[in-house]
């Protein structure tokens, strides 16, 4: 049996791990596995959407046309940019550049909030136009039922995505605090890295949502 | 033999008081927190079963109203599936053993492990709230549009409870996967790991990939109910059969979450109580993974009469036959392990033998169901109920009890009363068969499931079944008593009371918080009984 | 008839013996393997019972030949079972060309059977022996299921679509019909009977019943009352497609796809006319969702089915 090596433990090394390297590998694998579960989670919704879109193409096209492509495109650019700032934050963390990490985290959060703000505007428009499913829903009689189905899927899918964004911003706040107080160093930056993985994933979900909901076949018969 | 003493420091006396338990990061204590939880919910689910069988002793619906009966079988299913069978072996035995069996100090993410338990308890609280505020009557399968439109019961809190508990399962699986990949002790290669870990790994894959689909499906049901969306409601353009596809995509693999860990336990028990390696180690290991993979491809066999196309039905049928093969291979391997073994008749081995017999019967009846033409007649009847209880109760629960008895000395440091334990195992075996074998017969006769009242010609078989249930209930109560008793008054076990091979038996009973005094370096294969071992005759 | 405790169901349809044969084969196979495994494990447990406290077993690691044998042999056996089960299922899924069609509407918690000639039954279904019967079924609310154990047949009854099953009974009698998909409070009360009669008795029963007119004639009246005939004219001058001779034909849709005109398409065209518009026609048909019941839909379907192709008229 190996005797325990007697050396000063890095303050960030958790007791169950033998080395920071092992800890980083475990954390990274853990985040990848978690993101895999998220793929399955969103996947169920994407599948449901795909099936109904295939069955009711006319109604879905007409309903999709009511979404604001301009705002959606702006949001896409905002989110992709936030992934860039996130990647830059990770890079800065690898180099131990604390101030840069803080700035890039702030930029990411600001862009994330911008995304949520624009989304709220979109939701508000939908509310005003009576496109929120439920008792107040209004639409052309011919496509009424299936358009309501489209908007149900729209709100569920973008709503869950927005919830993941909110959680992501929360994670960024925690990362900001850890970086501020010096927990994140050149030797120990894997929390920033795996937070980045999560952020990129949420971005990628949007990259799929946007074309599927806003762009495909928005021009009806 | 030297007098056995308790180690001075171990995980149970490493901190006293409720806070040291509720805020623990020790995987062993978390395992015991789960043990308390699953045992509690098992008895609630069991109480519902007792009422069901009491009602079914007579053809008329005369004990409870039909609404109440519908809630009883629903909540029996929900409690047993989501709050007992799915967590029990992974979260109790898995949590306790995974780090020890690979030579690690804890799981990869101890705080996440504790969070998993809290998530489980929160989910269980939601569901318990649903039960005490009127109950749920949709069946554990929540078929739409009944669950989304027609039922007037507490669908939303129950659905949310199951949604939340699903995350406990996901995070436990995630923890196990990362731990087994990254934290094995030096020399512990994949193919030196005990087969319990291979089963746990395969189970974790299913937990991680399948549960999220249940989560989104049950969320859509809750949302549809609250907001009157139309995902599954035909009057709003939705498709009720789509719900079934989404639901069974998880719930079929879920049955492998329930049985694979039990199979893992059986591999350990057979090796330990025959004192030889499991026959065909790599075949058993790959069979576990094979079951997990194939298990994702067969969900449509729950829907042969639901209106899918003939060709879809045939594809699911042939795949369902394929998934039976790895299970059969395991049964043959366990049987071959017993050949020329040095077999002890201790209680864990009795449970293992019971498992092999009953799982074989349950699995063979699965072939009846995979044959589409025959399934048309028996689906939605008591034949199905008998089939899955043979696997879940005759299989999983016996595996769980066998494992609990085998590792009890390691977990508690004490030995339980072997005589009482053997008697209980016998009572359980007899009670189980009397309860569920008649159900095959009454099912083929045509008695549908979920029936509150039934035609009189089915009565005799139902009475036999109810009689069996009362015996089975007694059988489950006795271990509660002697296991609890042993905690205080049981003989001290020592580090290896069974004379078994495995890392868990090289450390003290109970183990220290960090599991090992020094990190082990593994240079031997699994089940290396080549050298003589200390032990006993039973 | 129902007394005592049967241990095996009656066989009263042409499919029953096929299903039972497969069942008995599987029973024999299962009994063999169960006894084999149970016998071996008990035998080994006794024969190799540990005698000395420190003895170990024979350290056998495995055997490739055995592994391959007990993988391949079960695989072959299961493939045989698969083919057998599949062939029984094919027979169940393909009704003969000439069937007596009966419409079934399930609702919480009763069965409504509608014969084509107008006979309506609640919870009881009269059929003649020896003739193939096809049930075309839908639900008004939640999913139900028609199950007749004596015939060994079962099919879910789903709201929003039509499902089918067929049977040919082999002996007169009364056979239980159960709802076999949990549907709420009185699920176990949703029980009926199939009454199989000799042909002459069946004729008597048919003619003795209340004649409200056949389904098709009720549908004809509805067709007029709802003004369908203003657009769907036999002289092709209407704004909608000609329905005479249409049922069973293949039509081309606006998007280029083709489909066969069946009950489901007629139903959908009445409820969601914009969904699948025939090529060459405008999307102007109003929806009748909420204006017709399931029974009325069946009447309209039967009426459309009854519209035979008109002899060709020479253009003037």
PDB file of C-alpha atoms in Angstrom, chain C residues 11-137:
ATOM      1  CA  UNK C  11     -61.455 -20.324 -27.316  1.00  0.00           C
ATOM      2  CA  UNK C  12     -64.047 -18.767 -29.557  1.00  0.00           C
ATOM      3  CA  UNK C  13     -62.264 -17.269 -32.533  1.00  0.00           C
ATOM      4  CA  UNK C  14     -60.075 -18.353 -35.403  1.00  0.00           C
ATOM      5  CA  UNK C  15     -57.093 -16.567 -33.858  1.00  0.00           C
ATOM      6  CA  UNK C  16     -57.480 -18.200 -30.449  1.00  0.00           C
ATOM      7  CA  UNK C  17     -55.925 -21.509 -31.388  1.00  0.00           C
ATOM      8  CA  UNK C  18     -52.979 -19.804 -33.077  1.00  0.00           C
ATOM      9  CA  UNK C  19     -52.301 -17.682 -30.018  1.00  0.00           C
ATOM     10  CA  UNK C  20     -52.724 -20.665 -27.707  1.00  0.00           C
ATOM     11  CA  UNK C  21     -50.283 -22.797 -29.696  1.00  0.00           C
ATOM     12  CA  UNK C  22     -47.590 -20.177 -29.335  1.00  0.00           C
ATOM     13  CA  UNK C  23     -48.470 -19.867 -25.659  1.00  0.00           C
ATOM     14  CA  UNK C  24     -48.116 -23.574 -25.016  1.00  0.00           C
ATOM     15  CA  UNK C  25     -44.815 -23.700 -26.830  1.00  0.00           C
ATOM     16  CA  UNK C  26     -43.495 -20.868 -24.686  1.00  0.00           C
ATOM     17  CA  UNK C  27     -44.941 -22.509 -21.595  1.00  0.00           C
ATOM     18  CA  UNK C  28     -43.075 -25.703 -22.369  1.00  0.00           C
ATOM     19  CA  UNK C  29     -39.863 -23.840 -23.134  1.00  0.00           C
ATOM     20  CA  UNK C  30     -40.116 -21.783 -19.955  1.00  0.00           C
ATOM     21  CA  UNK C  31     -40.906 -24.781 -17.812  1.00  0.00           C
ATOM     22  CA  UNK C  32     -37.908 -26.595 -19.234  1.00  0.00           C
ATOM     23  CA  UNK C  33     -35.459 -23.763 -18.642  1.00  0.00           C
ATOM     24  CA  UNK C  34     -36.879 -22.829 -15.250  1.00  0.00           C
ATOM     25  CA  UNK C  35     -36.597 -26.399 -14.022  1.00  0.00           C
ATOM     26  CA  UNK C  36     -33.155 -26.713 -15.550  1.00  0.00           C
ATOM     27  CA  UNK C  37     -31.774 -23.622 -13.833  1.00  0.00           C
ATOM     28  CA  UNK C  38     -33.632 -24.150 -10.567  1.00  0.00           C
ATOM     29  CA  UNK C  39     -32.611 -27.765 -10.550  1.00  0.00           C
ATOM     30  CA  UNK C  40     -28.983 -27.013 -11.240  1.00  0.00           C
ATOM     31  CA  UNK C  41     -28.611 -24.303  -8.632  1.00  0.00           C
ATOM     32  CA  UNK C  42     -30.280 -26.371  -5.933  1.00  0.00           C
ATOM     33  CA  UNK C  43     -28.303 -29.433  -6.956  1.00  0.00           C
ATOM     34  CA  UNK C  44     -25.010 -27.552  -6.893  1.00  0.00           C
ATOM     35  CA  UNK C  45     -25.885 -25.868  -3.607  1.00  0.00           C
ATOM     36  CA  UNK C  46     -26.312 -29.278  -2.038  1.00  0.00           C
ATOM     37  CA  UNK C  47     -23.526 -31.146  -3.791  1.00  0.00           C
ATOM     38  CA  UNK C  48     -20.895 -28.461  -3.291  1.00  0.00           C
ATOM     39  CA  UNK C  49     -21.913 -27.361   0.152  1.00  0.00           C
ATOM     40  CA  UNK C  50     -18.934 -26.091   2.053  1.00  0.00           C
ATOM     41  CA  UNK C  51     -17.498 -28.689   4.452  1.00  0.00           C
ATOM     42  CA  UNK C  52     -14.382 -27.014   5.822  1.00  0.00           C
ATOM     43  CA  UNK C  53     -14.336 -23.446   7.062  1.00  0.00           C
ATOM     44  CA  UNK C  54     -11.440 -22.353   4.892  1.00  0.00           C
ATOM     45  CA  UNK C  55     -12.087 -24.287   1.706  1.00  0.00           C
ATOM     46  CA  UNK C  56     -12.412 -22.435  -1.557  1.00  0.00           C
ATOM     47  CA  UNK C  57     -14.035 -23.348  -4.839  1.00  0.00           C
ATOM     48  CA  UNK C  58     -12.345 -24.492  -8.019  1.00  0.00           C
ATOM     49  CA  UNK C  59     -10.766 -21.385  -9.536  1.00  0.00           C
ATOM     50  CA  UNK C  60     -12.370 -21.736 -12.969  1.00  0.00           C
ATOM     51  CA  UNK C  61     -12.289 -18.445 -14.884  1.00  0.00           C
ATOM     52  CA  UNK C  62     -14.628 -19.274 -17.733  1.00  0.00           C
ATOM     53  CA  UNK C  63     -15.005 -21.169 -20.969  1.00  0.00           C
ATOM     54  CA  UNK C  64     -15.401 -19.656 -24.415  1.00  0.00           C
ATOM     55  CA  UNK C  65     -17.194 -22.639 -25.933  1.00  0.00           C
ATOM     56  CA  UNK C  66     -19.819 -22.623 -23.204  1.00  0.00           C
ATOM     57  CA  UNK C  67     -20.254 -18.850 -23.486  1.00  0.00           C
ATOM     58  CA  UNK C  68     -20.773 -19.010 -27.220  1.00  0.00           C
ATOM     59  CA  UNK C  69     -23.123 -21.957 -26.911  1.00  0.00           C
ATOM     60  CA  UNK C  70     -25.386 -20.358 -24.390  1.00  0.00           C
ATOM     61  CA  UNK C  71     -25.431 -17.124 -26.306  1.00  0.00           C
ATOM     62  CA  UNK C  72     -26.096 -18.539 -29.748  1.00  0.00           C
ATOM     63  CA  UNK C  73     -28.603 -21.217 -28.807  1.00  0.00           C
ATOM     64  CA  UNK C  74     -30.919 -18.808 -26.956  1.00  0.00           C
ATOM     65  CA  UNK C  75     -30.504 -16.355 -29.822  1.00  0.00           C
ATOM     66  CA  UNK C  76     -31.690 -18.953 -32.312  1.00  0.00           C
ATOM     67  CA  UNK C  77     -34.576 -19.999 -30.087  1.00  0.00           C
ATOM     68  CA  UNK C  78     -35.700 -16.400 -29.632  1.00  0.00           C
ATOM     69  CA  UNK C  79     -35.573 -15.762 -33.357  1.00  0.00           C
ATOM     70  CA  UNK C  80     -37.883 -18.724 -33.906  1.00  0.00           C
ATOM     71  CA  UNK C  81     -40.287 -17.319 -31.337  1.00  0.00           C
ATOM     72  CA  UNK C  82     -40.045 -13.900 -32.984  1.00  0.00           C
ATOM     73  CA  UNK C  83     -41.019 -15.223 -36.401  1.00  0.00           C
ATOM     74  CA  UNK C  84     -43.866 -17.240 -34.942  1.00  0.00           C
ATOM     75  CA  UNK C  85     -45.193 -14.297 -32.942  1.00  0.00           C
ATOM     76  CA  UNK C  86     -44.811 -12.008 -35.910  1.00  0.00           C
ATOM     77  CA  UNK C  87     -46.807 -14.274 -38.177  1.00  0.00           C
ATOM     78  CA  UNK C  88     -49.643 -14.454 -35.662  1.00  0.00           C
ATOM     79  CA  UNK C  89     -49.532 -10.679 -35.398  1.00  0.00           C
ATOM     80  CA  UNK C  90     -49.629 -10.250 -39.188  1.00  0.00           C
ATOM     81  CA  UNK C  91     -52.747 -12.364 -39.301  1.00  0.00           C
ATOM     82  CA  UNK C  92     -54.274 -10.240 -36.559  1.00  0.00           C
ATOM     83  CA  UNK C  93     -53.398  -7.005 -38.352  1.00  0.00           C
ATOM     84  CA  UNK C  94     -54.719  -7.921 -41.762  1.00  0.00           C
ATOM     85  CA  UNK C  95     -58.475  -8.355 -41.853  1.00  0.00           C
ATOM     86  CA  UNK C  96     -59.884 -10.265 -44.797  1.00  0.00           C
ATOM     87  CA  UNK C  97     -61.222  -8.201 -47.685  1.00  0.00           C
ATOM     88  CA  UNK C  98     -64.875  -8.842 -46.927  1.00  0.00           C
ATOM     89  CA  UNK C  99     -65.740  -7.978 -43.351  1.00  0.00           C
ATOM     90  CA  UNK C 100     -68.842  -6.930 -41.492  1.00  0.00           C
ATOM     91  CA  UNK C 101     -67.847  -3.462 -40.346  1.00  0.00           C
ATOM     92  CA  UNK C 102     -69.080  -2.210 -37.039  1.00  0.00           C
ATOM     93  CA  UNK C 103     -68.242   1.155 -35.553  1.00  0.00           C
ATOM     94  CA  UNK C 104     -67.326   1.404 -31.912  1.00  0.00           C
ATOM     95  CA  UNK C 105     -67.267   4.566 -29.851  1.00  0.00           C
ATOM     96  CA  UNK C 106     -65.847   4.272 -26.362  1.00  0.00           C
ATOM     97  CA  UNK C 107     -66.507   6.858 -23.761  1.00  0.00           C
ATOM     98  CA  UNK C 108     -66.190   7.023 -20.008  1.00  0.00           C
ATOM     99  CA  UNK C 109     -67.552   4.467 -19.083  1.00  0.00           C
ATOM    100  CA  UNK C 110     -69.539   2.673 -21.755  1.00  0.00           C
ATOM    101  CA  UNK C 111     -69.321   1.209 -25.219  1.00  0.00           C
ATOM    102  CA  UNK C 112     -71.471   2.267 -28.133  1.00  0.00           C
ATOM    103  CA  UNK C 113     -71.657  -0.126 -31.064  1.00  0.00           C
ATOM    104  CA  UNK C 114     -73.131   1.003 -34.369  1.00  0.00           C
ATOM    105  CA  UNK C 115     -74.026  -1.425 -37.088  1.00  0.00           C
ATOM    106  CA  UNK C 116     -74.058  -0.080 -40.620  1.00  0.00           C
ATOM    107  CA  UNK C 117     -77.729  -0.661 -41.067  1.00  0.00           C
ATOM    108  CA  UNK C 118     -78.509   1.578 -38.119  1.00  0.00           C
ATOM    109  CA  UNK C 119     -78.661  -0.815 -35.193  1.00  0.00           C
ATOM    110  CA  UNK C 120     -77.233   0.809 -32.129  1.00  0.00           C
ATOM    111  CA  UNK C 121     -76.115  -1.160 -29.089  1.00  0.00           C
ATOM    112  CA  UNK C 122     -74.807  -0.150 -25.711  1.00  0.00           C
ATOM    113  CA  UNK C 123     -72.253  -2.472 -24.081  1.00  0.00           C
ATOM    114  CA  UNK C 124     -73.492  -5.467 -26.021  1.00  0.00           C
ATOM    115  CA  UNK C 125     -72.398  -6.454 -29.499  1.00  0.00           C
ATOM    116  CA  UNK C 126     -74.306  -8.960 -31.584  1.00  0.00           C
ATOM    117  CA  UNK C 127     -72.390 -10.652 -34.377  1.00  0.00           C
ATOM    118  CA  UNK C 128     -72.982 -13.719 -36.531  1.00  0.00           C
ATOM    119  CA  UNK C 129     -70.782 -16.746 -36.047  1.00  0.00           C
ATOM    120  CA  UNK C 130     -68.265 -17.709 -38.713  1.00  0.00           C
ATOM    121  CA  UNK C 131     -68.120 -14.325 -40.465  1.00  0.00           C
ATOM    122  CA  UNK C 132     -65.194 -11.909 -40.174  1.00  0.00           C
ATOM    123  CA  UNK C 133     -66.088  -8.751 -38.267  1.00  0.00           C
ATOM    124  CA  UNK C 134     -64.022  -5.571 -38.304  1.00  0.00           C
ATOM    125  CA  UNK C 135     -64.380  -3.027 -35.530  1.00  0.00           C
ATOM    126  CA  UNK C 136     -63.547   0.559 -36.429  1.00  0.00           C
ATOM    127  CA  UNK C 137     -63.092   2.343 -33.172  1.00  0.00           C
TER     128      UNK C 137
END
